[in-house]
Amino acid sequence: DGGITQSPKYLFRKEGQNVTLSCEQNLNHDAMYWYRQDPGQGLRLIYYSQIVNDFQKGDIAEGYSVSREKKESFPLTVTSAQKNPTAFYLCATRKGLQQFFGPGTRLTVL
Amino acid sequence: GIQVEQSPPDLILQEGANSTLRCNFSDSVNNLQWFHQNPWGQLINLFYIPSGTKQNGRLSATTVATERYSLLYISSSQTTDSGVYFCAVGSNAGGTSYGKLTFGQGTILTVHP
C-alpha cells in the first residue's frame, strides 16, 4: 500500500518532555516537509528536507528538530523549548511541485 | 513573503447548490494547489493549477496568474463536500523555493442535506 504514514495518530505529553513524531513514506519522493496547523488556521512550515542528510528550517522552526537519515523517514522532535506545542502536525512529500500529505498527528501537551 | 487570502471564510449551502471559492495571492507564483481537509484532518489534493483551468467531476478550478487569483468551483454540492478548502501557493523568487508552499486561512464549507 503506497503512501505516507504518520504515527501515532494522537499523542499526549507532559510539559517539559521531548516527543518525536514519525513520518514514513514509500512513494520514493526525495523532498519531505513538516507543517503545523492550529485550530482555525492554515498550515505553517516547520522544516523541510530536499534530500537525505539535508534539511532546512521553515518559518516556525524554533523548538523543533528533525533528522533525515533515510529517504523514507523524516521524524520530527518537539522539544521542551517549544512554547505552545499543542497542535495538529502534518507531514508531506513532494513530486515535481505537487505536495501530498499524511493523515497527521494530534499532539496535546498536558 | 507571499501573502495568500481566501474568501469567503465561511460558506453554508443547501445540498445541490453551487459555490465559488476565491484565492488571492500577492506575488507571482509557479505553484498553486487546492486542498480539501476532511473532518478527520486529512488533506486531499484537489488540483495542481498554477495557471489555466482544470475540471474533475463536479469540481473545477481556474487560475489567472497574471491577475494573481484562483477560483474553485463546486457544483451540485453534497454533504460530503463539507470541510475546509485550502489554497496554497509557491513561488520561485530568488530561485530557491525548494517547493515551499504558503497556505491561506481556508474556507470552511458546510453543506446541509
PDB file of C-alpha atoms in Angstrom:
ATOM      1  CA  ASP A   1       0.000   0.000   0.000  1.00  0.00           C
ATOM      2  CA  GLY A   2       1.706   3.177  -1.135  1.00  0.00           C
ATOM      3  CA  GLY A   3       1.550   6.420   0.743  1.00  0.00           C
ATOM      4  CA  ILE A   4       2.559   8.460   3.746  1.00  0.00           C
ATOM      5  CA  THR A   5       2.069   7.202   7.273  1.00  0.00           C
ATOM      6  CA  GLN A   6       2.267   9.207  10.470  1.00  0.00           C
ATOM      7  CA  SER A   7       2.285   7.808  13.941  1.00  0.00           C
ATOM      8  CA  PRO A   8       0.888   7.999  16.447  1.00  0.00           C
ATOM      9  CA  LYS A   9      -2.477   9.479  15.472  1.00  0.00           C
ATOM     10  CA  TYR A  10      -2.915  11.052  18.925  1.00  0.00           C
ATOM     11  CA  LEU A  11      -0.116  11.900  21.330  1.00  0.00           C
ATOM     12  CA  PHE A  12      -0.212  13.284  24.825  1.00  0.00           C
ATOM     13  CA  ARG A  13       2.827  14.561  26.638  1.00  0.00           C
ATOM     14  CA  LYS A  14       3.593  16.325  29.840  1.00  0.00           C
ATOM     15  CA  GLU A  15       5.016  19.798  29.806  1.00  0.00           C
ATOM     16  CA  GLY A  16       8.821  19.743  29.708  1.00  0.00           C
ATOM     17  CA  GLN A  17       9.127  16.447  27.818  1.00  0.00           C
ATOM     18  CA  ASN A  18      10.511  15.970  24.339  1.00  0.00           C
ATOM     19  CA  VAL A  19       8.440  13.888  21.930  1.00  0.00           C
ATOM     20  CA  THR A  20       9.151  12.501  18.457  1.00  0.00           C
ATOM     21  CA  LEU A  21       6.554  12.245  15.703  1.00  0.00           C
ATOM     22  CA  SER A  22       7.075   9.680  12.991  1.00  0.00           C
ATOM     23  CA  CYS A  23       6.640  10.207   9.240  1.00  0.00           C
ATOM     24  CA  GLU A  24       7.323   7.385   6.772  1.00  0.00           C
ATOM     25  CA  GLN A  25       6.753   7.256   3.016  1.00  0.00           C
ATOM     26  CA  ASN A  26       7.120   4.600   0.336  1.00  0.00           C
ATOM     27  CA  LEU A  27       6.464   6.905  -2.613  1.00  0.00           C
ATOM     28  CA  ASN A  28      10.185   7.265  -3.375  1.00  0.00           C
ATOM     29  CA  HIS A  29       9.866  11.058  -3.172  1.00  0.00           C
ATOM     30  CA  ASP A  30      13.043  12.970  -2.355  1.00  0.00           C
ATOM     31  CA  ALA A  31      11.522  16.005  -0.638  1.00  0.00           C
ATOM     32  CA  MET A  32       9.659  15.891   2.666  1.00  0.00           C
ATOM     33  CA  TYR A  33       8.037  18.583   4.806  1.00  0.00           C
ATOM     34  CA  TRP A  34       6.629  19.137   8.282  1.00  0.00           C
ATOM     35  CA  TYR A  35       3.752  21.549   8.874  1.00  0.00           C
ATOM     36  CA  ARG A  36       1.912  22.690  11.949  1.00  0.00           C
ATOM     37  CA  GLN A  37      -1.808  23.547  11.981  1.00  0.00           C
ATOM     38  CA  ASP A  38      -3.521  25.395  14.823  1.00  0.00           C
ATOM     39  CA  PRO A  39      -7.332  25.462  15.198  1.00  0.00           C
ATOM     40  CA  GLY A  40      -8.991  27.580  12.523  1.00  0.00           C
ATOM     41  CA  GLN A  41      -5.686  28.311  10.822  1.00  0.00           C
ATOM     42  CA  GLY A  42      -3.815  27.350   7.718  1.00  0.00           C
ATOM     43  CA  LEU A  43      -0.643  25.279   7.726  1.00  0.00           C
ATOM     44  CA  ARG A  44       2.749  26.711   8.613  1.00  0.00           C
ATOM     45  CA  LEU A  45       6.065  25.180   7.572  1.00  0.00           C
ATOM     46  CA  ILE A  46       8.357  23.902  10.330  1.00  0.00           C
ATOM     47  CA  TYR A  47      11.184  22.086   8.493  1.00  0.00           C
ATOM     48  CA  TYR A  48      11.810  20.617   5.078  1.00  0.00           C
ATOM     49  CA  SER A  49      14.292  18.246   3.511  1.00  0.00           C
ATOM     50  CA  GLN A  50      15.173  18.063  -0.166  1.00  0.00           C
ATOM     51  CA  ILE A  51      17.400  15.024   0.105  1.00  0.00           C
ATOM     52  CA  VAL A  52      18.817  12.543   2.598  1.00  0.00           C
ATOM     53  CA  ASN A  53      21.149  14.087   5.211  1.00  0.00           C
ATOM     54  CA  ASP A  54      19.987  17.596   4.369  1.00  0.00           C
ATOM     55  CA  PHE A  55      17.228  19.717   5.903  1.00  0.00           C
ATOM     56  CA  GLN A  56      16.336  23.389   6.216  1.00  0.00           C
ATOM     57  CA  LYS A  57      14.375  25.489   8.699  1.00  0.00           C
ATOM     58  CA  GLY A  58      10.957  26.655   7.669  1.00  0.00           C
ATOM     59  CA  ASP A  59       9.025  29.610   9.012  1.00  0.00           C
ATOM     60  CA  ILE A  60       8.488  28.349  12.579  1.00  0.00           C
ATOM     61  CA  ALA A  61      11.439  26.046  13.369  1.00  0.00           C
ATOM     62  CA  GLU A  62      12.134  27.250  16.915  1.00  0.00           C
ATOM     63  CA  GLY A  63      11.622  24.472  19.457  1.00  0.00           C
ATOM     64  CA  TYR A  64      11.680  21.709  16.834  1.00  0.00           C
ATOM     65  CA  SER A  65      14.365  19.430  15.408  1.00  0.00           C
ATOM     66  CA  VAL A  66      14.450  16.890  12.568  1.00  0.00           C
ATOM     67  CA  SER A  67      16.698  14.287  11.005  1.00  0.00           C
ATOM     68  CA  ARG A  68      16.793  12.706   7.541  1.00  0.00           C
ATOM     69  CA  GLU A  69      18.953   9.608   7.721  1.00  0.00           C
ATOM     70  CA  LYS A  70      16.837   7.623   5.254  1.00  0.00           C
ATOM     71  CA  LYS A  71      14.860   8.645   2.200  1.00  0.00           C
ATOM     72  CA  GLU A  72      11.737   7.025   3.609  1.00  0.00           C
ATOM     73  CA  SER A  73      11.771   8.663   7.027  1.00  0.00           C
ATOM     74  CA  PHE A  74      11.633  12.249   8.342  1.00  0.00           C
ATOM     75  CA  PRO A  75      10.958  12.275  12.099  1.00  0.00           C
ATOM     76  CA  LEU A  76      10.108  15.496  13.932  1.00  0.00           C
ATOM     77  CA  THR A  77      11.074  16.090  17.563  1.00  0.00           C
ATOM     78  CA  VAL A  78       9.073  18.615  19.532  1.00  0.00           C
ATOM     79  CA  THR A  79      11.364  19.784  22.293  1.00  0.00           C
ATOM     80  CA  SER A  80      10.581  21.319  25.645  1.00  0.00           C
ATOM     81  CA  ALA A  81      11.735  24.646  24.186  1.00  0.00           C
ATOM     82  CA  GLN A  82       8.602  24.828  22.015  1.00  0.00           C
ATOM     83  CA  LYS A  83       6.332  27.155  23.982  1.00  0.00           C
ATOM     84  CA  ASN A  84       2.963  26.136  22.514  1.00  0.00           C
ATOM     85  CA  PRO A  85       3.342  22.617  21.169  1.00  0.00           C
ATOM     86  CA  THR A  86      -0.331  21.598  21.234  1.00  0.00           C
ATOM     87  CA  ALA A  87      -1.311  21.425  17.571  1.00  0.00           C
ATOM     88  CA  PHE A  88      -2.012  19.173  14.595  1.00  0.00           C
ATOM     89  CA  TYR A  89       1.181  18.139  12.800  1.00  0.00           C
ATOM     90  CA  LEU A  90       1.186  17.159   9.137  1.00  0.00           C
ATOM     91  CA  CYS A  91       3.959  15.568   7.121  1.00  0.00           C
ATOM     92  CA  ALA A  92       4.130  15.881   3.338  1.00  0.00           C
ATOM     93  CA  THR A  93       6.189  14.686   0.401  1.00  0.00           C
ATOM     94  CA  ARG A  94       6.679  16.343  -2.972  1.00  0.00           C
ATOM     95  CA  LYS A  95       6.721  15.091  -6.524  1.00  0.00           C
ATOM     96  CA  GLY A  96       7.521  17.806  -9.027  1.00  0.00           C
ATOM     97  CA  LEU A  97       5.905  20.828  -7.396  1.00  0.00           C
ATOM     98  CA  GLN A  98       2.878  18.948  -6.042  1.00  0.00           C
ATOM     99  CA  GLN A  99       2.740  18.075  -2.348  1.00  0.00           C
ATOM    100  CA  PHE A 100       0.970  15.097  -0.797  1.00  0.00           C
ATOM    101  CA  PHE A 101       0.039  14.858   2.857  1.00  0.00           C
ATOM    102  CA  GLY A 102      -0.066  12.192   5.530  1.00  0.00           C
ATOM    103  CA  PRO A 103      -3.010  11.779   7.916  1.00  0.00           C
ATOM    104  CA  GLY A 104      -1.439  13.880  10.691  1.00  0.00           C
ATOM    105  CA  THR A 105      -0.669  13.573  14.410  1.00  0.00           C
ATOM    106  CA  ARG A 106      -2.624  15.494  17.047  1.00  0.00           C
ATOM    107  CA  LEU A 107      -0.277  16.465  19.882  1.00  0.00           C
ATOM    108  CA  THR A 108      -1.662  17.626  23.198  1.00  0.00           C
ATOM    109  CA  VAL A 109       0.541  18.899  25.979  1.00  0.00           C
ATOM    110  CA  LEU A 110      -0.968  18.407  29.420  1.00  0.00           C
TER     111      LEU A 110
ATOM    112  CA  GLY B   1       6.926  36.643   1.900  1.00  0.00           C
ATOM    113  CA  ILE B   2       3.979  35.896  -0.310  1.00  0.00           C
ATOM    114  CA  GLN B   3       0.515  36.548   1.150  1.00  0.00           C
ATOM    115  CA  VAL B   4      -2.499  34.357   0.453  1.00  0.00           C
ATOM    116  CA  GLU B   5      -6.083  35.423   1.136  1.00  0.00           C
ATOM    117  CA  GLN B   6      -9.083  33.169   0.783  1.00  0.00           C
ATOM    118  CA  SER B   7     -12.719  34.183   0.669  1.00  0.00           C
ATOM    119  CA  PRO B   8     -15.267  33.727   1.982  1.00  0.00           C
ATOM    120  CA  PRO B   9     -14.036  32.457   5.361  1.00  0.00           C
ATOM    121  CA  ASP B  10     -17.262  30.517   5.896  1.00  0.00           C
ATOM    122  CA  LEU B  11     -19.887  29.237   3.493  1.00  0.00           C
ATOM    123  CA  ILE B  12     -23.124  27.413   4.255  1.00  0.00           C
ATOM    124  CA  LEU B  13     -25.041  25.729   1.450  1.00  0.00           C
ATOM    125  CA  GLN B  14     -28.016  23.501   0.876  1.00  0.00           C
ATOM    126  CA  GLU B  15     -27.277  20.257  -0.907  1.00  0.00           C
ATOM    127  CA  GLY B  16     -27.416  20.766  -4.658  1.00  0.00           C
ATOM    128  CA  ALA B  17     -26.254  24.395  -4.617  1.00  0.00           C
ATOM    129  CA  ASN B  18     -23.220  25.695  -6.488  1.00  0.00           C
ATOM    130  CA  SER B  19     -20.400  27.724  -4.966  1.00  0.00           C
ATOM    131  CA  THR B  20     -17.248  29.627  -5.836  1.00  0.00           C
ATOM    132  CA  LEU B  21     -14.243  29.919  -3.537  1.00  0.00           C
ATOM    133  CA  ARG B  22     -11.580  32.526  -4.204  1.00  0.00           C
ATOM    134  CA  CYS B  23      -7.850  32.685  -3.524  1.00  0.00           C
ATOM    135  CA  ASN B  24      -5.866  35.898  -3.982  1.00  0.00           C
ATOM    136  CA  PHE B  25      -2.094  35.970  -3.767  1.00  0.00           C
ATOM    137  CA  SER B  26       0.347  38.836  -3.551  1.00  0.00           C
ATOM    138  CA  ASP B  27       3.145  37.817  -5.912  1.00  0.00           C
ATOM    139  CA  SER B  28       3.934  35.753  -8.973  1.00  0.00           C
ATOM    140  CA  VAL B  29       3.669  32.016  -8.365  1.00  0.00           C
ATOM    141  CA  ASN B  30       4.893  28.901 -10.097  1.00  0.00           C
ATOM    142  CA  ASN B  31       2.837  26.589  -7.929  1.00  0.00           C
ATOM    143  CA  LEU B  32      -0.768  26.662  -6.769  1.00  0.00           C
ATOM    144  CA  GLN B  33      -2.668  23.804  -5.206  1.00  0.00           C
ATOM    145  CA  TRP B  34      -6.193  23.430  -3.848  1.00  0.00           C
ATOM    146  CA  PHE B  35      -6.782  21.005  -0.982  1.00  0.00           C
ATOM    147  CA  HIS B  36      -9.831  19.707   0.859  1.00  0.00           C
ATOM    148  CA  GLN B  37      -9.347  18.947   4.544  1.00  0.00           C
ATOM    149  CA  ASN B  38     -11.884  16.404   5.705  1.00  0.00           C
ATOM    150  CA  PRO B  39     -13.310  16.263   9.254  1.00  0.00           C
ATOM    151  CA  TRP B  40     -10.532  13.852  10.295  1.00  0.00           C
ATOM    152  CA  GLY B  41      -7.860  16.328   9.262  1.00  0.00           C
ATOM    153  CA  GLN B  42      -6.635  14.576   6.112  1.00  0.00           C
ATOM    154  CA  LEU B  43      -5.595  16.975   3.358  1.00  0.00           C
ATOM    155  CA  ILE B  44      -6.728  15.719  -0.015  1.00  0.00           C
ATOM    156  CA  ASN B  45      -5.259  17.083  -3.228  1.00  0.00           C
ATOM    157  CA  LEU B  46      -7.904  18.583  -5.476  1.00  0.00           C
ATOM    158  CA  PHE B  47      -5.941  20.453  -8.117  1.00  0.00           C
ATOM    159  CA  TYR B  48      -2.423  21.435  -9.028  1.00  0.00           C
ATOM    160  CA  ILE B  49      -3.159  24.541 -11.082  1.00  0.00           C
ATOM    161  CA  PRO B  50      -0.537  27.310 -11.349  1.00  0.00           C
ATOM    162  CA  SER B  51      -2.379  28.589 -14.419  1.00  0.00           C
ATOM    163  CA  GLY B  52      -5.309  27.718 -16.650  1.00  0.00           C
ATOM    164  CA  THR B  53      -8.437  25.692 -15.992  1.00  0.00           C
ATOM    165  CA  LYS B  54      -8.993  22.115 -14.896  1.00  0.00           C
ATOM    166  CA  GLN B  55     -12.067  20.045 -14.160  1.00  0.00           C
ATOM    167  CA  ASN B  56     -12.565  16.914 -12.120  1.00  0.00           C
ATOM    168  CA  GLY B  57     -16.159  15.772 -11.867  1.00  0.00           C
ATOM    169  CA  ARG B  58     -18.237  18.372 -10.016  1.00  0.00           C
ATOM    170  CA  LEU B  59     -15.157  20.416  -9.177  1.00  0.00           C
ATOM    171  CA  SER B  60     -13.267  22.774 -11.414  1.00  0.00           C
ATOM    172  CA  ALA B  61     -10.586  25.396 -10.862  1.00  0.00           C
ATOM    173  CA  THR B  62      -9.239  28.369 -12.745  1.00  0.00           C
ATOM    174  CA  THR B  63      -6.057  30.301 -12.051  1.00  0.00           C
ATOM    175  CA  VAL B  64      -5.396  33.673 -13.667  1.00  0.00           C
ATOM    176  CA  ALA B  65      -1.750  34.044 -12.772  1.00  0.00           C
ATOM    177  CA  THR B  66      -1.352  37.498 -14.317  1.00  0.00           C
ATOM    178  CA  GLU B  67      -4.120  38.829 -12.066  1.00  0.00           C
ATOM    179  CA  ARG B  68      -2.986  36.793  -9.057  1.00  0.00           C
ATOM    180  CA  TYR B  69      -6.101  34.865  -8.207  1.00  0.00           C
ATOM    181  CA  SER B  70      -7.570  31.393  -8.416  1.00  0.00           C
ATOM    182  CA  LEU B  71     -11.156  30.188  -8.196  1.00  0.00           C
ATOM    183  CA  LEU B  72     -12.506  26.815  -7.111  1.00  0.00           C
ATOM    184  CA  TYR B  73     -15.998  25.941  -8.329  1.00  0.00           C
ATOM    185  CA  ILE B  74     -18.130  23.304  -6.665  1.00  0.00           C
ATOM    186  CA  SER B  75     -21.297  22.356  -8.492  1.00  0.00           C
ATOM    187  CA  SER B  76     -24.266  20.360  -7.179  1.00  0.00           C
ATOM    188  CA  SER B  77     -22.749  20.282  -3.708  1.00  0.00           C
ATOM    189  CA  GLN B  78     -23.116  17.219  -1.490  1.00  0.00           C
ATOM    190  CA  THR B  79     -22.839  16.815   2.272  1.00  0.00           C
ATOM    191  CA  THR B  80     -19.533  15.007   1.738  1.00  0.00           C
ATOM    192  CA  ASP B  81     -18.114  18.235   0.292  1.00  0.00           C
ATOM    193  CA  SER B  82     -18.160  19.731   3.788  1.00  0.00           C
ATOM    194  CA  GLY B  83     -14.808  20.563   5.308  1.00  0.00           C
ATOM    195  CA  VAL B  84     -12.123  23.180   4.881  1.00  0.00           C
ATOM    196  CA  TYR B  85     -10.765  24.176   1.482  1.00  0.00           C
ATOM    197  CA  PHE B  86      -7.227  25.483   1.350  1.00  0.00           C
ATOM    198  CA  CYS B  87      -5.361  27.280  -1.360  1.00  0.00           C
ATOM    199  CA  ALA B  88      -1.557  27.031  -1.185  1.00  0.00           C
ATOM    200  CA  VAL B  89       0.955  28.798  -3.380  1.00  0.00           C
ATOM    201  CA  GLY B  90       4.650  28.650  -4.057  1.00  0.00           C
ATOM    202  CA  SER B  91       6.975  30.999  -5.858  1.00  0.00           C
ATOM    203  CA  ASN B  92      10.440  30.654  -7.251  1.00  0.00           C
ATOM    204  CA  ALA B  93      11.592  34.090  -6.180  1.00  0.00           C
ATOM    205  CA  GLY B  94      15.373  34.063  -5.947  1.00  0.00           C
ATOM    206  CA  GLY B  95      15.442  30.596  -7.484  1.00  0.00           C
ATOM    207  CA  THR B  96      15.437  28.823  -4.131  1.00  0.00           C
ATOM    208  CA  SER B  97      11.824  27.981  -3.410  1.00  0.00           C
ATOM    209  CA  TYR B  98      12.510  24.292  -2.673  1.00  0.00           C
ATOM    210  CA  GLY B  99       8.853  23.668  -3.408  1.00  0.00           C
ATOM    211  CA  LYS B 100       7.715  25.556  -0.307  1.00  0.00           C
ATOM    212  CA  LEU B 101       4.005  26.269  -0.030  1.00  0.00           C
ATOM    213  CA  THR B 102       2.305  29.166   1.726  1.00  0.00           C
ATOM    214  CA  PHE B 103      -1.240  28.375   2.805  1.00  0.00           C
ATOM    215  CA  GLY B 104      -4.272  30.613   3.041  1.00  0.00           C
ATOM    216  CA  GLN B 105      -6.502  30.540   6.107  1.00  0.00           C
ATOM    217  CA  GLY B 106      -9.050  28.344   4.379  1.00  0.00           C
ATOM    218  CA  THR B 107     -12.765  28.448   3.602  1.00  0.00           C
ATOM    219  CA  ILE B 108     -14.995  26.397   5.887  1.00  0.00           C
ATOM    220  CA  LEU B 109     -17.754  24.848   3.801  1.00  0.00           C
ATOM    221  CA  THR B 110     -20.832  23.311   5.392  1.00  0.00           C
ATOM    222  CA  VAL B 111     -23.368  21.569   3.159  1.00  0.00           C
ATOM    223  CA  HIS B 112     -26.731  20.779   4.742  1.00  0.00           C
ATOM    224  CA  PRO B 113     -28.973  17.957   3.468  1.00  0.00           C
TER     225      PRO B 113
END
